[in-house]
mmCIF file with all atom_site columns, C-alpha atoms in Angstrom:
data_model
loop_
_atom_site.group_PDB
_atom_site.id
_atom_site.type_symbol
_atom_site.label_atom_id
_atom_site.label_alt_id
_atom_site.label_comp_id
_atom_site.label_asym_id
_atom_site.label_entity_id
_atom_site.label_seq_id
_atom_site.pdbx_PDB_ins_code
_atom_site.Cartn_x
_atom_site.Cartn_y
_atom_site.Cartn_z
_atom_site.occupancy
_atom_site.B_iso_or_equiv
_atom_site.pdbx_formal_charge
_atom_site.auth_seq_id
_atom_site.auth_comp_id
_atom_site.auth_asym_id
_atom_site.auth_atom_id
_atom_site.pdbx_PDB_model_num
ATOM 1   C CA . MET V 1 1   ? 17.581  -48.787 54.502  1.00 51.00 ? 1   MET V CA 1
ATOM 2   C CA . LYS V 1 2   ? 20.243  -45.414 54.753  1.00 50.00 ? 2   LYS V CA 1
ATOM 3   C CA . LYS V 1 3   ? 21.539  -46.409 51.246  1.00 51.00 ? 3   LYS V CA 1
ATOM 4   C CA . GLU V 1 4   ? 18.108  -46.877 50.147  1.00 57.00 ? 4   GLU V CA 1
ATOM 5   C CA . LEU V 1 5   ? 16.831  -43.829 50.380  1.00 49.00 ? 5   LEU V CA 1
ATOM 6   C CA . GLY V 1 6   ? 19.783  -41.547 49.470  1.00 51.00 ? 6   GLY V CA 1
ATOM 7   C CA . ILE V 1 7   ? 18.600  -44.084 46.107  1.00 49.00 ? 7   ILE V CA 1
ATOM 8   C CA . ALA V 1 8   ? 15.065  -42.710 46.042  1.00 51.00 ? 8   ALA V CA 1
ATOM 9   C CA . ILE V 1 9   ? 16.827  -39.093 46.968  1.00 50.00 ? 9   ILE V CA 1
ATOM 10  C CA . ILE V 1 10  ? 18.800  -39.050 43.715  1.00 51.00 ? 10  ILE V CA 1
ATOM 11  C CA . LEU V 1 11  ? 16.134  -40.125 41.539  1.00 49.00 ? 11  LEU V CA 1
ATOM 12  C CA . CYS V 1 12  ? 13.876  -37.307 42.174  1.00 48.00 ? 12  CYS V CA 1
ATOM 13  C CA . ALA V 1 13  ? 16.627  -34.945 41.566  1.00 50.00 ? 13  ALA V CA 1
ATOM 14  C CA . SER V 1 14  ? 17.332  -36.275 38.802  1.00 52.00 ? 14  SER V CA 1
ATOM 15  C CA . LEU V 1 15  ? 13.574  -36.406 37.366  1.00 47.00 ? 15  LEU V CA 1
ATOM 16  C CA . LEU V 1 16  ? 12.923  -33.039 38.888  1.00 45.00 ? 16  LEU V CA 1
ATOM 17  C CA . GLY V 1 17  ? 16.380  -31.622 37.010  1.00 50.00 ? 17  GLY V CA 1
ATOM 18  C CA . ALA V 1 18  ? 14.789  -33.483 33.780  1.00 47.00 ? 18  ALA V CA 1
ATOM 19  C CA . CYS V 1 19  ? 11.605  -31.608 34.097  1.00 45.00 ? 19  CYS V CA 1
ATOM 20  C CA . ASN V 1 20  ? 13.244  -28.143 34.462  1.00 49.00 ? 20  ASN V CA 1
ATOM 21  C CA . LEU V 1 21  ? 14.681  -28.921 31.660  1.00 42.00 ? 21  LEU V CA 1
ATOM 22  C CA . THR V 1 22  ? 12.440  -29.887 29.581  1.00 42.00 ? 22  THR V CA 1
ATOM 23  C CA . ALA V 1 23  ? 10.047  -26.497 30.715  1.00 44.00 ? 23  ALA V CA 1
ATOM 24  C CA . GLU V 1 24  ? 12.488  -24.661 29.673  1.00 48.00 ? 24  GLU V CA 1
ATOM 25  C CA . LYS V 1 25  ? 12.734  -26.030 26.520  1.00 43.00 ? 25  LYS V CA 1
ATOM 26  C CA . THR V 1 26  ? 9.631   -25.617 25.845  1.00 41.00 ? 26  THR V CA 1
ATOM 27  C CA . THR V 1 27  ? 9.407   -22.130 27.092  1.00 46.00 ? 27  THR V CA 1
ATOM 28  C CA . GLU V 1 28  ? 12.557  -21.427 24.647  1.00 46.00 ? 28  GLU V CA 1
ATOM 29  C CA . HIS V 1 29  ? 11.203  -23.129 21.979  1.00 43.00 ? 29  HIS V CA 1
ATOM 30  C CA . HIS V 1 30  ? 7.526   -21.143 22.434  1.00 43.00 ? 30  HIS V CA 1
ATOM 31  C CA . LYS V 1 31  ? 10.139  -17.649 22.479  1.00 45.00 ? 31  LYS V CA 1
ATOM 32  C CA . SER V 1 32  ? 11.064  -18.822 19.466  1.00 40.00 ? 32  SER V CA 1
ATOM 33  C CA . THR V 1 33  ? 8.149   -19.355 17.719  1.00 37.00 ? 33  THR V CA 1
ATOM 34  C CA . ASP V 1 34  ? 6.765   -16.035 18.906  1.00 39.00 ? 34  ASP V CA 1
ATOM 35  C CA . GLN V 1 35  ? 9.501   -13.739 17.803  1.00 38.00 ? 35  GLN V CA 1
ATOM 36  C CA . THR V 1 36  ? 9.162   -16.257 14.326  1.00 32.00 ? 36  THR V CA 1
ATOM 37  C CA . THR V 1 37  ? 5.418   -14.885 14.401  1.00 32.00 ? 37  THR V CA 1
ATOM 38  C CA . LYS V 1 38  ? 6.397   -11.612 14.814  1.00 36.00 ? 38  LYS V CA 1
ATOM 39  C CA . ALA V 1 39  ? 8.985   -10.840 12.352  1.00 34.00 ? 39  ALA V CA 1
ATOM 40  C CA . SER V 1 40  ? 6.741   -12.754 9.607   1.00 34.00 ? 40  SER V CA 1
ATOM 41  C CA . ASN V 1 41  ? 3.922   -9.862  10.560  1.00 40.00 ? 41  ASN V CA 1
ATOM 42  C CA . THR V 1 42  ? 6.321   -7.154  9.866   1.00 62.00 ? 42  THR V CA 1
ATOM 43  C CA . VAL V 1 43  ? 6.943   -6.558  6.785   1.00 79.00 ? 43  VAL V CA 1
ATOM 44  C CA . ASP V 1 44  ? 9.463   -2.970  7.356   1.00 93.00 ? 44  ASP V CA 1
ATOM 45  C CA . GLU V 1 45  ? 9.148   -1.503  10.369  1.00 94.00 ? 45  GLU V CA 1
ATOM 46  C CA . ARG V 1 46  ? 9.576   2.126   8.460   1.00 95.00 ? 46  ARG V CA 1
ATOM 47  C CA . LEU V 1 47  ? 5.982   1.482   7.260   1.00 97.00 ? 47  LEU V CA 1
ATOM 48  C CA . LYS V 1 48  ? 3.241   3.127   8.850   1.00 96.00 ? 48  LYS V CA 1
ATOM 49  C CA . GLU V 1 49  ? -0.366  4.057   9.252   1.00 97.00 ? 49  GLU V CA 1
ATOM 50  C CA . PRO V 1 50  ? -2.386  6.923   7.802   1.00 97.00 ? 50  PRO V CA 1
ATOM 51  C CA . THR V 1 51  ? -3.717  9.640   9.530   1.00 95.00 ? 51  THR V CA 1
ATOM 52  C CA . LYS V 1 52  ? -7.523  10.416  10.213  1.00 92.00 ? 52  LYS V CA 1
ATOM 53  C CA . ASP V 1 53  ? -6.992  13.198  7.671   1.00 94.00 ? 53  ASP V CA 1
ATOM 54  C CA . GLU V 1 54  ? -4.368  11.771  5.077   1.00 97.00 ? 54  GLU V CA 1
ATOM 55  C CA . LYS V 1 55  ? -4.541  12.871  1.786   1.00 98.00 ? 55  LYS V CA 1
ATOM 56  C CA . CYS V 1 56  ? -3.200  10.504  -1.443  1.00 98.00 ? 56  CYS V CA 1
ATOM 57  C CA . ALA V 1 57  ? 0.036   12.540  -2.327  1.00 98.00 ? 57  ALA V CA 1
ATOM 58  C CA . PHE V 1 58  ? -0.879  12.015  -6.349  1.00 97.00 ? 58  PHE V CA 1
ATOM 59  C CA . CYS V 1 59  ? -4.453  13.135  -6.086  1.00 96.00 ? 59  CYS V CA 1
ATOM 60  C CA . ASP V 1 60  ? -5.075  14.637  -3.379  1.00 97.00 ? 60  ASP V CA 1
ATOM 61  C CA . MET V 1 61  ? -7.795  12.623  -2.055  1.00 98.00 ? 61  MET V CA 1
ATOM 62  C CA . LYS V 1 62  ? -8.813  10.871  1.546   1.00 97.00 ? 62  LYS V CA 1
ATOM 63  C CA . VAL V 1 63  ? -6.424  7.490   1.917   1.00 98.00 ? 63  VAL V CA 1
ATOM 64  C CA . PHE V 1 64  ? -8.809  5.254   4.111   1.00 98.00 ? 64  PHE V CA 1
ATOM 65  C CA . ASP V 1 65  ? -6.734  3.175   7.248   1.00 96.00 ? 65  ASP V CA 1
ATOM 66  C CA . ALA V 1 66  ? -7.195  -0.515  7.741   1.00 96.00 ? 66  ALA V CA 1
ATOM 67  C CA . LYS V 1 67  ? -10.340 0.140   9.751   1.00 96.00 ? 67  LYS V CA 1
ATOM 68  C CA . GLU V 1 68  ? -12.208 1.325   6.582   1.00 97.00 ? 68  GLU V CA 1
ATOM 69  C CA . GLU V 1 69  ? -13.586 -0.904  3.763   1.00 96.00 ? 69  GLU V CA 1
ATOM 70  C CA . MET V 1 70  ? -11.725 1.226   1.597   1.00 98.00 ? 70  MET V CA 1
ATOM 71  C CA . GLY V 1 71  ? -8.529  1.052   3.549   1.00 98.00 ? 71  GLY V CA 1
ATOM 72  C CA . ALA V 1 72  ? -7.981  -2.333  1.536   1.00 98.00 ? 72  ALA V CA 1
ATOM 73  C CA . PHE V 1 73  ? -6.726  -0.263  -1.416  1.00 98.00 ? 73  PHE V CA 1
ATOM 74  C CA . THR V 1 74  ? -4.333  1.940   0.431   1.00 98.00 ? 74  THR V CA 1
ATOM 75  C CA . ALA V 1 75  ? -0.873  1.980   -1.136  1.00 98.00 ? 75  ALA V CA 1
ATOM 76  C CA . GLN V 1 76  ? 2.189   3.130   0.573   1.00 98.00 ? 76  GLN V CA 1
ATOM 77  C CA . ALA V 1 77  ? 5.471   4.496   -0.687  1.00 98.00 ? 77  ALA V CA 1
ATOM 78  C CA . ILE V 1 78  ? 9.025   4.594   1.230   1.00 98.00 ? 78  ILE V CA 1
ATOM 79  C CA . LYS V 1 79  ? 11.254  6.713   -0.755  1.00 96.00 ? 79  LYS V CA 1
ATOM 80  C CA . LYS V 1 80  ? 15.334  6.773   -0.436  1.00 94.00 ? 80  LYS V CA 1
ATOM 81  C CA . ASP V 1 81  ? 15.499  8.667   2.290   1.00 95.00 ? 81  ASP V CA 1
ATOM 82  C CA . GLY V 1 82  ? 13.498  5.640   4.437   1.00 95.00 ? 82  GLY V CA 1
ATOM 83  C CA . SER V 1 83  ? 10.047  8.255   4.764   1.00 95.00 ? 83  SER V CA 1
ATOM 84  C CA . THR V 1 84  ? 6.487   7.209   3.590   1.00 97.00 ? 84  THR V CA 1
ATOM 85  C CA . MET V 1 85  ? 3.800   8.701   1.954   1.00 98.00 ? 85  MET V CA 1
ATOM 86  C CA . PHE V 1 86  ? 0.419   7.206   1.198   1.00 98.00 ? 86  PHE V CA 1
ATOM 87  C CA . LEU V 1 87  ? -1.697  6.906   -2.316  1.00 98.00 ? 87  LEU V CA 1
ATOM 88  C CA . ASP V 1 88  ? -5.252  5.996   -2.321  1.00 98.00 ? 88  ASP V CA 1
ATOM 89  C CA . ASP V 1 89  ? -5.294  3.458   -5.268  1.00 98.00 ? 89  ASP V CA 1
ATOM 90  C CA . ILE V 1 90  ? -2.774  1.566   -6.690  1.00 98.00 ? 90  ILE V CA 1
ATOM 91  C CA . GLY V 1 91  ? -2.852  3.671   -9.987  1.00 98.00 ? 91  GLY V CA 1
ATOM 92  C CA . CYS V 1 92  ? -1.591  6.813   -7.859  1.00 98.00 ? 92  CYS V CA 1
ATOM 93  C CA . ILE V 1 93  ? 1.367   4.978   -6.509  1.00 98.00 ? 93  ILE V CA 1
ATOM 94  C CA . LEU V 1 94  ? 2.353   4.120   -10.238 1.00 98.00 ? 94  LEU V CA 1
ATOM 95  C CA . ASN V 1 95  ? 2.126   7.697   -11.328 1.00 98.00 ? 95  ASN V CA 1
ATOM 96  C CA . GLN V 1 96  ? 3.452   9.476   -8.588  1.00 98.00 ? 96  GLN V CA 1
ATOM 97  C CA . GLU V 1 97  ? 6.724   7.894   -9.131  1.00 97.00 ? 97  GLU V CA 1
ATOM 98  C CA . ARG V 1 98  ? 5.934   8.744   -13.424 1.00 97.00 ? 98  ARG V CA 1
ATOM 99  C CA . LYS V 1 99  ? 5.993   11.930  -11.956 1.00 96.00 ? 99  LYS V CA 1
ATOM 100 C CA . ASP V 1 100 ? 8.697   12.020  -9.390  1.00 97.00 ? 100 ASP V CA 1
ATOM 101 C CA . LYS V 1 101 ? 11.262  10.281  -12.350 1.00 97.00 ? 101 LYS V CA 1
ATOM 102 C CA . VAL V 1 102 ? 11.940  7.854   -9.412  1.00 97.00 ? 102 VAL V CA 1
ATOM 103 C CA . THR V 1 103 ? 11.541  4.097   -8.144  1.00 97.00 ? 103 THR V CA 1
ATOM 104 C CA . TYR V 1 104 ? 9.539   3.702   -4.773  1.00 98.00 ? 104 TYR V CA 1
ATOM 105 C CA . GLU V 1 105 ? 9.572   1.025   -2.943  1.00 98.00 ? 105 GLU V CA 1
ATOM 106 C CA . LYS V 1 106 ? 5.808   -0.292  -3.305  1.00 98.00 ? 106 LYS V CA 1
ATOM 107 C CA . TYR V 1 107 ? 3.253   -1.815  -0.924  1.00 98.00 ? 107 TYR V CA 1
ATOM 108 C CA . VAL V 1 108 ? -0.144  -2.372  -0.893  1.00 98.00 ? 108 VAL V CA 1
ATOM 109 C CA . ARG V 1 109 ? -2.376  -4.271  1.612   1.00 98.00 ? 109 ARG V CA 1
ATOM 110 C CA . ASP V 1 110 ? -3.770  -8.031  1.769   1.00 98.00 ? 110 ASP V CA 1
ATOM 111 C CA . TYR V 1 111 ? -7.828  -7.952  0.664   1.00 98.00 ? 111 TYR V CA 1
ATOM 112 C CA . ASN V 1 112 ? -8.345  -10.101 3.604   1.00 97.00 ? 112 ASN V CA 1
ATOM 113 C CA . SER V 1 113 ? -6.141  -9.186  6.432   1.00 97.00 ? 113 SER V CA 1
ATOM 114 C CA . LYS V 1 114 ? -5.387  -5.573  5.489   1.00 97.00 ? 114 LYS V CA 1
ATOM 115 C CA . GLU V 1 115 ? -2.247  -6.644  6.104   1.00 97.00 ? 115 GLU V CA 1
ATOM 116 C CA . TRP V 1 116 ? 1.012   -4.244  4.089   1.00 98.00 ? 116 TRP V CA 1
ATOM 117 C CA . LEU V 1 117 ? 2.841   -6.790  1.500   1.00 97.00 ? 117 LEU V CA 1
ATOM 118 C CA . LYS V 1 118 ? 5.248   -5.747  -1.259  1.00 98.00 ? 118 LYS V CA 1
ATOM 119 C CA . LEU V 1 119 ? 3.493   -5.394  -4.256  1.00 98.00 ? 119 LEU V CA 1
ATOM 120 C CA . ASP V 1 120 ? 6.295   -7.522  -6.168  1.00 97.00 ? 120 ASP V CA 1
ATOM 121 C CA . ASP V 1 121 ? 5.457   -10.184 -3.744  1.00 97.00 ? 121 ASP V CA 1
ATOM 122 C CA . ALA V 1 122 ? 1.389   -9.745  -3.966  1.00 98.00 ? 122 ALA V CA 1
ATOM 123 C CA . ILE V 1 123 ? -1.142  -11.790 -6.398  1.00 98.00 ? 123 ILE V CA 1
ATOM 124 C CA . ILE V 1 124 ? -2.919  -8.695  -8.378  1.00 98.00 ? 124 ILE V CA 1
ATOM 125 C CA . VAL V 1 125 ? -6.622  -9.110  -9.389  1.00 98.00 ? 125 VAL V CA 1
ATOM 126 C CA . LYS V 1 126 ? -8.623  -7.072  -11.729 1.00 98.00 ? 126 LYS V CA 1
ATOM 127 C CA . ALA V 1 127 ? -12.381 -7.001  -10.748 1.00 98.00 ? 127 ALA V CA 1
ATOM 128 C CA . ASP V 1 128 ? -15.950 -5.551  -10.850 1.00 97.00 ? 128 ASP V CA 1
ATOM 129 C CA . ILE V 1 129 ? -15.305 -4.041  -8.131  1.00 98.00 ? 129 ILE V CA 1
ATOM 130 C CA . LYS V 1 130 ? -15.313 0.017   -6.420  1.00 98.00 ? 130 LYS V CA 1
ATOM 131 C CA . THR V 1 131 ? -11.876 0.689   -5.497  1.00 98.00 ? 131 THR V CA 1
ATOM 132 C CA . PRO V 1 132 ? -10.819 5.148   -4.414  1.00 98.00 ? 132 PRO V CA 1
ATOM 133 C CA . MET V 1 133 ? -9.727  6.040   -7.621  1.00 98.00 ? 133 MET V CA 1
ATOM 134 C CA . ASN V 1 134 ? -12.368 3.016   -9.541  1.00 97.00 ? 134 ASN V CA 1
ATOM 135 C CA . TYR V 1 135 ? -8.913  1.048   -10.811 1.00 98.00 ? 135 TYR V CA 1
ATOM 136 C CA . GLY V 1 136 ? -10.248 -2.331  -9.223  1.00 98.00 ? 136 GLY V CA 1
ATOM 137 C CA . TYR V 1 137 ? -8.026  -4.390  -8.296  1.00 98.00 ? 137 TYR V CA 1
ATOM 138 C CA . ALA V 1 138 ? -7.542  -5.792  -5.041  1.00 98.00 ? 138 ALA V CA 1
ATOM 139 C CA . PHE V 1 139 ? -4.365  -7.564  -3.938  1.00 98.00 ? 139 PHE V CA 1
ATOM 140 C CA . PHE V 1 140 ? -3.968  -11.167 -2.070  1.00 98.00 ? 140 PHE V CA 1
ATOM 141 C CA . LYS V 1 141 ? -0.801  -12.814 -0.136  1.00 97.00 ? 141 LYS V CA 1
ATOM 142 C CA . ASN V 1 142 ? -1.095  -16.417 -1.344  1.00 97.00 ? 142 ASN V CA 1
ATOM 143 C CA . GLN V 1 143 ? -2.543  -17.851 -4.690  1.00 97.00 ? 143 GLN V CA 1
ATOM 144 C CA . LYS V 1 144 ? -5.543  -19.658 -1.896  1.00 98.00 ? 144 LYS V CA 1
ATOM 145 C CA . SER V 1 145 ? -7.222  -16.604 -1.476  1.00 98.00 ? 145 SER V CA 1
ATOM 146 C CA . ALA V 1 146 ? -6.879  -15.123 -5.209  1.00 98.00 ? 146 ALA V CA 1
ATOM 147 C CA . ASP V 1 147 ? -8.407  -18.088 -6.393  1.00 98.00 ? 147 ASP V CA 1
ATOM 148 C CA . ALA V 1 148 ? -11.817 -17.537 -3.726  1.00 98.00 ? 148 ALA V CA 1
ATOM 149 C CA . PHE V 1 149 ? -11.789 -14.203 -4.585  1.00 98.00 ? 149 PHE V CA 1
ATOM 150 C CA . ILE V 1 150 ? -11.760 -15.169 -8.359  1.00 98.00 ? 150 ILE V CA 1
ATOM 151 C CA . GLU V 1 151 ? -14.669 -17.425 -7.743  1.00 98.00 ? 151 GLU V CA 1
ATOM 152 C CA . LYS V 1 152 ? -16.857 -15.152 -5.763  1.00 97.00 ? 152 LYS V CA 1
ATOM 153 C CA . ASN V 1 153 ? -16.190 -12.592 -8.400  1.00 98.00 ? 153 ASN V CA 1
ATOM 154 C CA . LYS V 1 154 ? -17.031 -12.833 -12.120 1.00 96.00 ? 154 LYS V CA 1
ATOM 155 C CA . GLY V 1 155 ? -14.770 -12.083 -14.503 1.00 97.00 ? 155 GLY V CA 1
ATOM 156 C CA . ALA V 1 156 ? -11.982 -10.946 -12.089 1.00 98.00 ? 156 ALA V CA 1
ATOM 157 C CA . LYS V 1 157 ? -8.638  -12.235 -13.086 1.00 98.00 ? 157 LYS V CA 1
ATOM 158 C CA . VAL V 1 158 ? -4.880  -12.181 -11.820 1.00 98.00 ? 158 VAL V CA 1
ATOM 159 C CA . VAL V 1 159 ? -3.547  -9.599  -13.720 1.00 98.00 ? 159 VAL V CA 1
ATOM 160 C CA . LYS V 1 160 ? 0.466   -8.036  -13.553 1.00 98.00 ? 160 LYS V CA 1
ATOM 161 C CA . VAL V 1 161 ? 1.976   -4.696  -11.988 1.00 98.00 ? 161 VAL V CA 1
ATOM 162 C CA . SER V 1 162 ? 2.292   -3.772  -15.940 1.00 97.00 ? 162 SER V CA 1
ATOM 163 C CA . ASP V 1 163 ? -1.172  -3.876  -16.984 1.00 98.00 ? 163 ASP V CA 1
ATOM 164 C CA . ILE V 1 164 ? -2.099  -1.759  -14.115 1.00 98.00 ? 164 ILE V CA 1
ATOM 165 C CA . ASP V 1 165 ? 0.744   1.084   -15.306 1.00 98.00 ? 165 ASP V CA 1
ATOM 166 C CA . GLU V 1 166 ? -0.520  0.671   -18.333 1.00 98.00 ? 166 GLU V CA 1
ATOM 167 C CA . VAL V 1 167 ? -4.428  2.163   -17.197 1.00 98.00 ? 167 VAL V CA 1
ATOM 168 C CA . ALA V 1 168 ? -2.183  4.663   -14.949 1.00 98.00 ? 168 ALA V CA 1
ATOM 169 C CA . HIS V 1 169 ? 0.179   6.267   -17.733 1.00 98.00 ? 169 HIS V CA 1
ATOM 170 C CA . LYS V 1 170 ? -3.099  6.834   -19.922 1.00 97.00 ? 170 LYS V CA 1
ATOM 171 C CA . ARG V 1 171 ? -4.973  8.651   -16.765 1.00 96.00 ? 171 ARG V CA 1
ATOM 172 C CA . TYR V 1 172 ? -1.353  10.532  -16.000 1.00 96.00 ? 172 TYR V CA 1
ATOM 173 C CA . GLU V 1 173 ? -1.372  11.766  -20.093 1.00 96.00 ? 173 GLU V CA 1
ATOM 174 C CA . MET V 1 174 ? -5.181  12.588  -19.508 1.00 94.00 ? 174 MET V CA 1
ATOM 175 C CA . LYS V 1 175 ? -4.531  14.377  -16.598 1.00 90.00 ? 175 LYS V CA 1
ATOM 176 C CA . MET V 1 176 ? -1.246  16.286  -17.853 1.00 92.00 ? 176 MET V CA 1
ATOM 177 C CA . LYS V 1 177 ? -3.387  17.134  -21.398 1.00 92.00 ? 177 LYS V CA 1
ATOM 178 C CA . LYS V 1 178 ? -6.365  18.853  -19.211 1.00 89.00 ? 178 LYS V CA 1
ATOM 179 C CA . MET V 1 179 ? -3.811  20.638  -17.240 1.00 87.00 ? 179 MET V CA 1
ATOM 180 C CA . GLN V 1 180 ? -2.050  21.697  -20.139 1.00 88.00 ? 180 GLN V CA 1
ATOM 181 C CA . ASP V 1 181 ? -5.362  23.125  -21.926 1.00 87.00 ? 181 ASP V CA 1
ATOM 182 C CA . MET V 1 182 ? -6.343  25.028  -18.115 1.00 86.00 ? 182 MET V CA 1
ATOM 183 C CA . LYS V 1 183 ? -3.171  26.699  -18.340 1.00 82.00 ? 183 LYS V CA 1
ATOM 184 C CA . LYS V 1 184 ? -4.031  27.729  -22.315 1.00 79.00 ? 184 LYS V CA 1
ATOM 185 C CA . SER V 1 185 ? -6.969  28.770  -21.167 1.00 78.00 ? 185 SER V CA 1
ATOM 186 C CA . ASP V 1 186 ? -6.215  31.064  -18.346 1.00 73.00 ? 186 ASP V CA 1
ATOM 187 C CA . SER V 1 187 ? -3.054  32.711  -20.579 1.00 71.00 ? 187 SER V CA 1
ATOM 188 C CA . ASP V 1 188 ? -5.427  32.890  -23.289 1.00 67.00 ? 188 ASP V CA 1
ATOM 189 C CA . LYS V 1 189 ? -7.549  34.942  -20.682 1.00 72.00 ? 189 LYS V CA 1
ATOM 190 C CA . LYS V 1 190 ? -4.773  36.959  -19.435 1.00 69.00 ? 190 LYS V CA 1
ATOM 191 C CA . MET V 1 191 ? -4.009  38.048  -23.207 1.00 69.00 ? 191 MET V CA 1
ATOM 192 C CA . ASP V 1 192 ? -7.519  38.525  -23.745 1.00 66.00 ? 192 ASP V CA 1
ATOM 193 C CA . MET V 1 193 ? -7.923  40.675  -20.693 1.00 68.00 ? 193 MET V CA 1
ATOM 194 C CA . HIS V 1 194 ? -5.014  42.782  -21.536 1.00 61.00 ? 194 HIS V CA 1
ATOM 195 C CA . SER V 1 195 ? -5.831  43.777  -25.394 1.00 62.00 ? 195 SER V CA 1
ATOM 196 C CA . ASP V 1 196 ? -9.086  44.623  -23.769 1.00 59.00 ? 196 ASP V CA 1
ATOM 197 C CA . ASP V 1 197 ? -6.821  46.900  -21.687 1.00 61.00 ? 197 ASP V CA 1
ATOM 198 C CA . ASN V 1 198 ? -4.823  48.219  -24.763 1.00 60.00 ? 198 ASN V CA 1
ATOM 199 C CA . ASN V 1 199 ? -8.093  49.098  -26.515 1.00 60.00 ? 199 ASN V CA 1
ATOM 200 C CA . SER V 1 200 ? -9.739  51.129  -24.268 1.00 57.00 ? 200 SER V CA 1
ATOM 201 C CA . GLU V 1 201 ? -6.481  53.037  -23.637 1.00 60.00 ? 201 GLU V CA 1
ATOM 202 C CA . SER V 1 202 ? -6.435  53.613  -27.492 1.00 58.00 ? 202 SER V CA 1
ATOM 203 C CA . HIS V 1 203 ? -10.236 54.571  -27.670 1.00 58.00 ? 203 HIS V CA 1
ATOM 204 C CA . SER V 1 204 ? -9.736  57.166  -24.855 1.00 58.00 ? 204 SER V CA 1
ATOM 205 C CA . LYS V 1 205 ? -6.323  58.779  -26.549 1.00 56.00 ? 205 LYS V CA 1
#
């Protein structure tokens, strides 16, 4: 009787030990899965979110956050020193690079989730959609979501960064020319004013 009781106790202890081991493994598995999920959602820990009064580094227009509809088109650049800056539309980030004569780490938002993703990893779709500076590009983290968007937007098509840069470059040249014309106009006005002053002095003599 004592022998049978001892065997029963040993069996129970073994079963409890096995249950505890299984539970520990299950817990560890969940922890590992949670950490993996968390890591996969973190593109870069240096990335930030725009403040309420954030302005585009290039055009000085409002930058929209993820809660706003236009926030899907906000871009973010990481400089060599690790600091970040926000741009309200994709063309502005390319033109800011052109202006600064450097290459930044460029990030855009997935059109659906509005999560950050590297521009180089994004699937870019050109469509007849309204964006902050009317560039009309949306970004997707996978082909499936890009295809679904294209199906809903007639004429939409996948493009490359170089296609965007071509459009942005033209706008940049137009902006530079406009600024030069304004400076020339201001310079001409100053010269005219100076000439008028000289004429007034000569007449008074």
